[in-house]
Every structure is written in C-alpha cells, then in structure tokens.
PDB file of C-alpha atoms in Angstrom:
ATOM      1  CA  MET A1097     -21.935   9.997  16.341  1.00 42.00           C
ATOM      2  CA  ALA A1098     -24.960   9.880  13.769  1.00 47.00           C
ATOM      3  CA  GLU A1099     -23.924   8.833  10.376  1.00 55.00           C
ATOM      4  CA  ARG A1100     -24.265  11.527   8.163  1.00 59.00           C
ATOM      5  CA  HIS A1101     -26.334  12.183   5.185  1.00 70.00           C
ATOM      6  CA  LYS A1102     -25.079  11.083   1.894  1.00 87.00           C
ATOM      7  CA  ALA A1103     -26.496  11.325  -1.528  1.00 91.00           C
ATOM      8  CA  PRO A1104     -28.195   7.731  -2.913  1.00 90.00           C
ATOM      9  CA  THR A1105     -26.058   5.670  -4.882  1.00 93.00           C
ATOM     10  CA  PHE A1106     -27.644   3.244  -7.829  1.00 90.00           C
ATOM     11  CA  ASN A1107     -25.868   0.024  -8.350  1.00 92.00           C
ATOM     12  CA  HIS A1108     -24.132  -1.117 -11.715  1.00 94.00           C
ATOM     13  CA  ASP A1109     -23.699  -4.009 -13.414  1.00 96.00           C
ATOM     14  CA  PRO A1110     -20.022  -3.410 -14.450  1.00 97.00           C
ATOM     15  CA  HIS A1111     -19.717  -3.819 -18.502  1.00 97.00           C
ATOM     16  CA  LYS A1112     -16.643  -6.315 -17.910  1.00 97.00           C
ATOM     17  CA  GLN A1113     -15.544  -6.427 -21.549  1.00 97.00           C
ATOM     18  CA  ARG A1114     -15.503  -2.580 -22.240  1.00 97.00           C
ATOM     19  CA  ILE A1115     -13.309  -2.274 -18.556  1.00 98.00           C
ATOM     20  CA  MET A1116     -10.907  -5.357 -19.929  1.00 98.00           C
ATOM     21  CA  GLU A1117     -10.768  -3.366 -23.292  1.00 98.00           C
ATOM     22  CA  ALA A1118     -10.314   0.263 -21.700  1.00 98.00           C
ATOM     23  CA  LEU A1119      -7.227  -0.870 -19.386  1.00 98.00           C
ATOM     24  CA  LEU A1120      -5.691  -2.831 -22.299  1.00 98.00           C
ATOM     25  CA  TYR A1121      -6.159   0.557 -24.531  1.00 98.00           C
ATOM     26  CA  LEU A1122      -4.717   2.540 -21.840  1.00 98.00           C
ATOM     27  CA  ILE A1123      -1.719   0.498 -20.737  1.00 98.00           C
ATOM     28  CA  ALA A1124      -0.625  -0.238 -24.458  1.00 98.00           C
ATOM     29  CA  GLU A1125      -1.158   3.532 -25.260  1.00 98.00           C
ATOM     30  CA  ALA A1126       1.237   4.349 -22.372  1.00 98.00           C
ATOM     31  CA  ASP A1127       3.303   1.799 -23.778  1.00 97.00           C
ATOM     32  CA  ASN A1128       3.189   3.862 -27.124  1.00 97.00           C
ATOM     33  CA  ARG A1129       3.950   7.098 -25.588  1.00 97.00           C
ATOM     34  CA  LYS A1130       7.166   5.380 -23.088  1.00 96.00           C
ATOM     35  CA  ILE A1131       5.403   6.392 -20.161  1.00 94.00           C
ATOM     36  CA  GLY A1132       4.758   4.091 -17.158  1.00 90.00           C
ATOM     37  CA  VAL A1133       1.453   3.076 -15.847  1.00 95.00           C
ATOM     38  CA  THR A1134       0.534   1.831 -11.980  1.00 95.00           C
ATOM     39  CA  GLN A1135      -2.814   0.631 -10.816  1.00 95.00           C
ATOM     40  CA  TYR A1136      -3.225   3.939  -9.315  1.00 94.00           C
ATOM     41  CA  SER A1137      -2.761   5.833 -12.795  1.00 95.00           C
ATOM     42  CA  LEU A1138      -4.860   3.223 -14.425  1.00 98.00           C
ATOM     43  CA  VAL A1139      -8.057   3.632 -11.825  1.00 97.00           C
ATOM     44  CA  LYS A1140      -7.716   7.493 -12.192  1.00 97.00           C
ATOM     45  CA  SER A1141      -7.610   7.362 -16.169  1.00 98.00           C
ATOM     46  CA  LEU A1142     -10.596   5.308 -15.763  1.00 98.00           C
ATOM     47  CA  PHE A1143     -12.273   7.553 -13.418  1.00 98.00           C
ATOM     48  CA  LEU A1144     -11.306  11.003 -15.356  1.00 98.00           C
ATOM     49  CA  ALA A1145     -12.955   8.631 -18.476  1.00 98.00           C
ATOM     50  CA  ASP A1146     -15.806   7.890 -17.213  1.00 98.00           C
ATOM     51  CA  LYS A1147     -16.792  11.581 -15.585  1.00 98.00           C
ATOM     52  CA  ALA A1148     -16.200  13.148 -19.115  1.00 98.00           C
ATOM     53  CA  HIS A1149     -17.820  10.684 -21.182  1.00 98.00           C
ATOM     54  CA  LEU A1150     -20.656  10.681 -18.765  1.00 97.00           C
ATOM     55  CA  ASN A1151     -21.011  14.593 -18.670  1.00 97.00           C
ATOM     56  CA  LYS A1152     -20.412  14.579 -22.346  1.00 97.00           C
ATOM     57  CA  PHE A1153     -22.589  12.167 -23.682  1.00 96.00           C
ATOM     58  CA  GLY A1154     -24.969  10.818 -21.137  1.00 94.00           C
ATOM     59  CA  ARG A1155     -23.481   7.585 -20.254  1.00 95.00           C
ATOM     60  CA  PRO A1156     -20.007   6.047 -18.902  1.00 97.00           C
ATOM     61  CA  ILE A1157     -17.520   4.164 -20.581  1.00 97.00           C
ATOM     62  CA  THR A1158     -17.499   1.533 -18.369  1.00 98.00           C
ATOM     63  CA  PHE A1159     -20.286   1.263 -15.916  1.00 97.00           C
ATOM     64  CA  ASP A1160     -18.303   0.350 -13.138  1.00 98.00           C
ATOM     65  CA  ASN A1161     -19.024   0.948  -9.471  1.00 97.00           C
ATOM     66  CA  TYR A1162     -17.000   3.437  -8.021  1.00 97.00           C
ATOM     67  CA  VAL A1163     -16.112   3.804  -4.282  1.00 97.00           C
ATOM     68  CA  ALA A1164     -14.099   6.257  -2.300  1.00 96.00           C
ATOM     69  CA  MET A1165     -11.134   4.779  -0.950  1.00 94.00           C
ATOM     70  CA  ASN A1166      -8.160   6.991   1.011  1.00 90.00           C
ATOM     71  CA  HIS A1167      -6.236   7.875  -2.656  1.00 87.00           C
ATOM     72  CA  GLY A1168      -9.431   8.389  -4.297  1.00 93.00           C
ATOM     73  CA  PRO A1169     -12.343   7.447  -6.518  1.00 97.00           C
ATOM     74  CA  VAL A1170     -11.448   3.589  -7.174  1.00 97.00           C
ATOM     75  CA  PRO A1171     -13.585   1.568 -10.186  1.00 98.00           C
ATOM     76  CA  SER A1172     -14.314  -1.522  -8.142  1.00 97.00           C
ATOM     77  CA  PHE A1173     -14.545  -4.732 -11.199  1.00 98.00           C
ATOM     78  CA  ALA A1174     -11.332  -2.609 -12.921  1.00 98.00           C
ATOM     79  CA  TYR A1175      -9.463  -2.541  -9.328  1.00 97.00           C
ATOM     80  CA  ASN A1176     -10.071  -6.507  -8.821  1.00 96.00           C
ATOM     81  CA  LEU A1177      -9.330  -7.037 -12.219  1.00 97.00           C
ATOM     82  CA  LEU A1178      -5.533  -5.235 -11.788  1.00 96.00           C
ATOM     83  CA  LYS A1179      -5.028  -7.058  -8.009  1.00 94.00           C
ATOM     84  CA  ASN A1180      -5.623 -10.285  -9.984  1.00 93.00           C
ATOM     85  CA  GLU A1181      -8.593 -10.844  -8.104  1.00 94.00           C
ATOM     86  CA  VAL A1182     -10.862 -11.768 -10.961  1.00 94.00           C
ATOM     87  CA  ASP A1183     -11.046 -15.026 -12.510  1.00 93.00           C
ATOM     88  CA  LEU A1184      -9.920 -14.525 -15.984  1.00 93.00           C
ATOM     89  CA  LYS A1185     -10.419 -17.653 -17.445  1.00 93.00           C
ATOM     90  CA  ASP A1186     -14.621 -17.732 -16.366  1.00 94.00           C
ATOM     91  CA  VAL A1187     -15.436 -14.062 -16.960  1.00 94.00           C
ATOM     92  CA  TYR A1188     -13.024 -13.520 -20.147  1.00 94.00           C
ATOM     93  CA  GLY A1189     -12.203 -17.078 -21.351  1.00 91.00           C
ATOM     94  CA  GLU A1190      -8.484 -15.962 -20.924  1.00 89.00           C
ATOM     95  CA  ASN A1191      -6.022 -18.622 -19.796  1.00 86.00           C
ATOM     96  CA  GLY A1192      -3.844 -16.150 -18.293  1.00 86.00           C
ATOM     97  CA  PRO A1193      -3.170 -12.608 -17.533  1.00 90.00           C
ATOM     98  CA  LEU A1194      -3.042  -9.943 -20.787  1.00 95.00           C
ATOM     99  CA  TRP A1195      -0.228  -7.670 -19.463  1.00 97.00           C
ATOM    100  CA  GLU A1196       3.058  -7.652 -17.298  1.00 96.00           C
ATOM    101  CA  LYS A1197       2.866  -6.477 -13.916  1.00 96.00           C
ATOM    102  CA  ARG A1198       5.645  -5.867 -11.937  1.00 94.00           C
ATOM    103  CA  PRO A1199       6.425  -4.442  -8.745  1.00 92.00           C
ATOM    104  CA  ALA A1200       7.071  -0.852  -8.559  1.00 90.00           C
ATOM    105  CA  PRO A1201       9.203  -0.342  -4.967  1.00 88.00           C
ATOM    106  CA  GLU A1202      10.654   2.994  -5.803  1.00 86.00           C
ATOM    107  CA  ILE A1203       6.863   4.241  -6.070  1.00 84.00           C
ATOM    108  CA  SER A1204       5.024   2.064  -2.879  1.00 85.00           C
ATOM    109  CA  GLU A1205       5.286  -1.165  -1.116  1.00 88.00           C
ATOM    110  CA  SER A1206       2.186  -1.859  -2.982  1.00 87.00           C
ATOM    111  CA  ALA A1207       2.757  -0.361  -6.239  1.00 89.00           C
ATOM    112  CA  HIS A1208       2.799  -2.376  -9.505  1.00 94.00           C
ATOM    113  CA  ARG A1209       3.778  -1.180 -13.271  1.00 96.00           C
ATOM    114  CA  PHE A1210       1.487  -2.826 -16.030  1.00 97.00           C
ATOM    115  CA  THR A1211       3.001  -3.140 -19.654  1.00 97.00           C
ATOM    116  CA  ASN A1212       3.369  -4.997 -23.014  1.00 97.00           C
ATOM    117  CA  VAL A1213      -0.052  -6.293 -23.021  1.00 97.00           C
ATOM    118  CA  LYS A1214      -0.506  -9.661 -24.641  1.00 95.00           C
ATOM    119  CA  ARG A1215      -3.183  -8.341 -27.202  1.00 94.00           C
ATOM    120  CA  TYR A1216      -4.255  -4.818 -27.891  1.00 94.00           C
ATOM    121  CA  ALA A1217      -7.946  -3.715 -27.207  1.00 96.00           C
ATOM    122  CA  ASN A1218     -10.701  -4.920 -29.516  1.00 95.00           C
ATOM    123  CA  LEU A1219     -12.168  -0.988 -30.390  1.00 92.00           C
ATOM    124  CA  ASP A1220     -15.293  -2.542 -32.152  1.00 95.00           C
ATOM    125  CA  VAL A1221     -16.078  -2.929 -28.341  1.00 96.00           C
ATOM    126  CA  LEU A1222     -15.201   0.755 -27.391  1.00 97.00           C
ATOM    127  CA  SER A1223     -16.571   3.945 -29.631  1.00 96.00           C
ATOM    128  CA  GLU A1224     -14.684   6.680 -31.148  1.00 97.00           C
ATOM    129  CA  SER A1225     -15.738   8.878 -28.217  1.00 98.00           C
ATOM    130  CA  ASP A1226     -14.501   6.443 -25.734  1.00 98.00           C
ATOM    131  CA  ILE A1227     -10.826   6.093 -27.181  1.00 98.00           C
ATOM    132  CA  GLU A1228     -11.223   9.812 -27.021  1.00 98.00           C
ATOM    133  CA  ALA A1229     -11.908   9.960 -23.524  1.00 98.00           C
ATOM    134  CA  LEU A1230      -9.279   7.516 -22.439  1.00 98.00           C
ATOM    135  CA  SER A1231      -6.970   8.937 -24.342  1.00 98.00           C
ATOM    136  CA  GLN A1232      -7.287  12.407 -23.100  1.00 98.00           C
ATOM    137  CA  SER A1233      -7.209  11.274 -19.465  1.00 98.00           C
ATOM    138  CA  LEU A1234      -4.301   9.326 -19.616  1.00 98.00           C
ATOM    139  CA  THR A1235      -2.637  12.300 -20.598  1.00 98.00           C
ATOM    140  CA  VAL A1236      -4.090  14.468 -17.472  1.00 97.00           C
ATOM    141  CA  VAL A1237      -3.284  11.567 -15.016  1.00 97.00           C
ATOM    142  CA  THR A1238       0.704  11.247 -16.671  1.00 95.00           C
ATOM    143  CA  SER A1239       1.242  14.553 -16.680  1.00 95.00           C
ATOM    144  CA  LEU A1240       0.396  15.557 -13.005  1.00 94.00           C
ATOM    145  CA  SER A1241       1.929  14.333  -9.775  1.00 89.00           C
ATOM    146  CA  PHE A1242       0.965  11.977  -7.246  1.00 85.00           C
ATOM    147  CA  ALA A1243      -0.161  15.035  -5.179  1.00 89.00           C
ATOM    148  CA  GLN A1244      -1.889  17.168  -7.901  1.00 94.00           C
ATOM    149  CA  LEU A1245      -3.868  14.025  -9.141  1.00 93.00           C
ATOM    150  CA  ARG A1246      -4.825  13.193  -5.672  1.00 90.00           C
ATOM    151  CA  LYS A1247      -5.886  16.852  -4.984  1.00 93.00           C
ATOM    152  CA  LEU A1248      -7.772  16.847  -8.526  1.00 94.00           C
ATOM    153  CA  THR A1249      -9.708  13.330  -7.432  1.00 94.00           C
ATOM    154  CA  HIS A1250      -9.860  14.176  -4.159  1.00 93.00           C
ATOM    155  CA  GLY A1251     -12.038  17.102  -4.803  1.00 94.00           C
ATOM    156  CA  ASP A1252     -14.622  15.520  -7.062  1.00 95.00           C
ATOM    157  CA  ALA A1253     -18.270  16.180  -5.122  1.00 95.00           C
ATOM    158  CA  ALA A1254     -19.072  12.415  -5.419  1.00 96.00           C
ATOM    159  CA  TYR A1255     -15.767  11.322  -3.426  1.00 96.00           C
ATOM    160  CA  ILE A1256     -16.367  14.188  -1.243  1.00 94.00           C
ATOM    161  CA  ASP A1257     -20.129  12.797  -0.429  1.00 95.00           C
ATOM    162  CA  ALA A1258     -18.767   9.636  -0.230  1.00 94.00           C
ATOM    163  CA  TRP A1259     -15.812   9.254   2.115  1.00 93.00           C
ATOM    164  CA  ASN A1260     -15.776   9.578   5.544  1.00 86.00           C
ATOM    165  CA  ASP A1261     -12.462  10.143   7.732  1.00 78.00           C
ATOM    166  CA  GLU A1262     -14.262   9.356  10.538  1.00 81.00           C
ATOM    167  CA  SER A1263     -15.150   5.649   9.917  1.00 81.00           C
ATOM    168  CA  ASP A1264     -12.798   2.595   9.941  1.00 81.00           C
ATOM    169  CA  LYS A1265     -13.936   1.496   6.791  1.00 85.00           C
ATOM    170  CA  LYS A1266     -11.550   1.399   3.610  1.00 88.00           C
ATOM    171  CA  SER A1267     -14.043   2.260   1.242  1.00 91.00           C
ATOM    172  CA  PHE A1268     -17.687   3.750   0.637  1.00 94.00           C
ATOM    173  CA  PRO A1269     -20.001   3.649  -2.081  1.00 95.00           C
ATOM    174  CA  MET A1270     -20.112   6.664  -4.715  1.00 96.00           C
ATOM    175  CA  SER A1271     -23.157   8.162  -5.891  1.00 96.00           C
ATOM    176  CA  TYR A1272     -23.052   8.394  -9.936  1.00 94.00           C
ATOM    177  CA  ALA A1273     -25.491  10.935  -9.889  1.00 96.00           C
ATOM    178  CA  LEU A1274     -22.599  13.562  -8.186  1.00 96.00           C
ATOM    179  CA  ILE A1275     -20.203  12.564 -10.726  1.00 96.00           C
ATOM    180  CA  PHE A1276     -22.300  14.592 -13.176  1.00 95.00           C
ATOM    181  CA  ASP A1277     -20.993  18.425 -13.093  1.00 95.00           C
ATOM    182  CA  THR A1278     -24.586  19.126 -12.366  1.00 95.00           C
ATOM    183  CA  PRO A1279     -26.171  16.323 -10.470  1.00 94.00           C
ATOM    184  CA  ASP A1280     -28.406  14.431 -12.036  1.00 95.00           C
ATOM    185  CA  TYR A1281     -30.493  11.867 -10.080  1.00 95.00           C
ATOM    186  CA  ASP A1282     -32.723  10.944 -12.589  1.00 95.00           C
ATOM    187  CA  GLN A1283     -30.365  10.362 -15.310  1.00 94.00           C
ATOM    188  CA  ALA A1284     -27.894   8.151 -12.651  1.00 95.00           C
ATOM    189  CA  GLU A1285     -30.723   5.797 -11.541  1.00 94.00           C
ATOM    190  CA  SER A1286     -31.395   5.091 -15.978  1.00 94.00           C
ATOM    191  CA  ILE A1287     -27.930   4.253 -16.490  1.00 94.00           C
ATOM    192  CA  ALA A1288     -27.799   1.893 -13.460  1.00 95.00           C
ATOM    193  CA  LEU A1289     -30.946   0.447 -15.261  1.00 94.00           C
ATOM    194  CA  ALA A1290     -29.193   0.065 -18.746  1.00 92.00           C
ATOM    195  CA  SER A1291     -26.080  -1.003 -17.254  1.00 93.00           C
ATOM    196  CA  LYS A1292     -28.155  -4.370 -16.185  1.00 90.00           C
ATOM    197  CA  CYS A1293     -29.647  -4.593 -20.281  1.00 83.00           C
ATOM    198  CA  SER A1294     -26.302  -4.463 -21.830  1.00 63.00           C
TER     199      SER A1294
END
C-alpha cells in the first residue's frame, strides 16, 4: 500500500531551557493544587499550552518537535527528559533530577507520578503569556478523564494527519502548520527558522 500524503513538517531546535522551566512550573503548580501529574498529563499539558500560545501569539512556548504516538501528541525532547534519557549535567549543568519520579502502578505499568521539584521554575525564562497558557492547560488536562483527554488530543488535525494505524512505527512527526487553528505553512516554516536562532 502506498504511503498516504501528509502535511510537510518543519524540524525545530527545541528550546531546552524553556522546556525545563515549563515542566518545573507544571509539577510545582500541580503540587500547589494538590493534584497528581504523570508523564501523560505533563506532555498533554505542554501540547495544549503550545497550541494555545501558538494560535494566540504566533509562537509556541517550547519549540519542541511533536510526534503522534498511540496515546496522542508528544513533545519529543520533553518526553525524553521525563524518561531520564537526557544528560542533565551536559544539557543543564544539573547534578541530578529536579523532581521526584515515582512509579504509579495503579494507573498503568509504565506510569510515573512527578512531584516535589528541587527548585522552582525560573520565571525570567517564561513570559506571562507562557505561564498563563501552561496554567490553563494544566487545568484542562487534570479536569478530564483519560478517555476524554485522549479524545481531545486525538481529534487534533495535526495528530490525525500524522498518525497511521497501518504502520508498525510507534511515532510520526506532526506538522506545526496544522497545529494552527487555520493551517499556516509559511508561519510554521518561520517558527522553525526562528527556533534555530534562539
């Protein structure tokens, strides 16, 4: 079977410091609200925040590259960071994890809860609009059931375009152009270029 046509993707240089600060903010804010967050809720919060900020202000928060996976859109670098697959000393100059990560077998075999940040997010790295988008996305994600959140993110045009049930692959690059409410290929390309200059 011939591979179906997909929207062009534009590779970004993820803003690694923004990603770290966004995750620290989300984990600390979840603790403050006394709600638990897993890697699933964190990556979905980043996606919804990036999408909202992109559509309102013309740029994402993290500049991470999104891929379509079985349970929805996933920011690649942030996901690797949460899986402990990033050398913290090399990338951030940190000697150890900046949060506690505990297995959550009551959710699933692969689920982990994230809590107790070792330092608070550096809000000089994030704008007021970044923080507002992150806060609002956390509210949405933690107010929905797993099934509701899965339905919401699986309905995203960029996810639908990227995902392919018939392939053996586990992830597919998503097009930033389709994360806009109205597809915008020129702006998506400009954002990718801007990510390499920041």
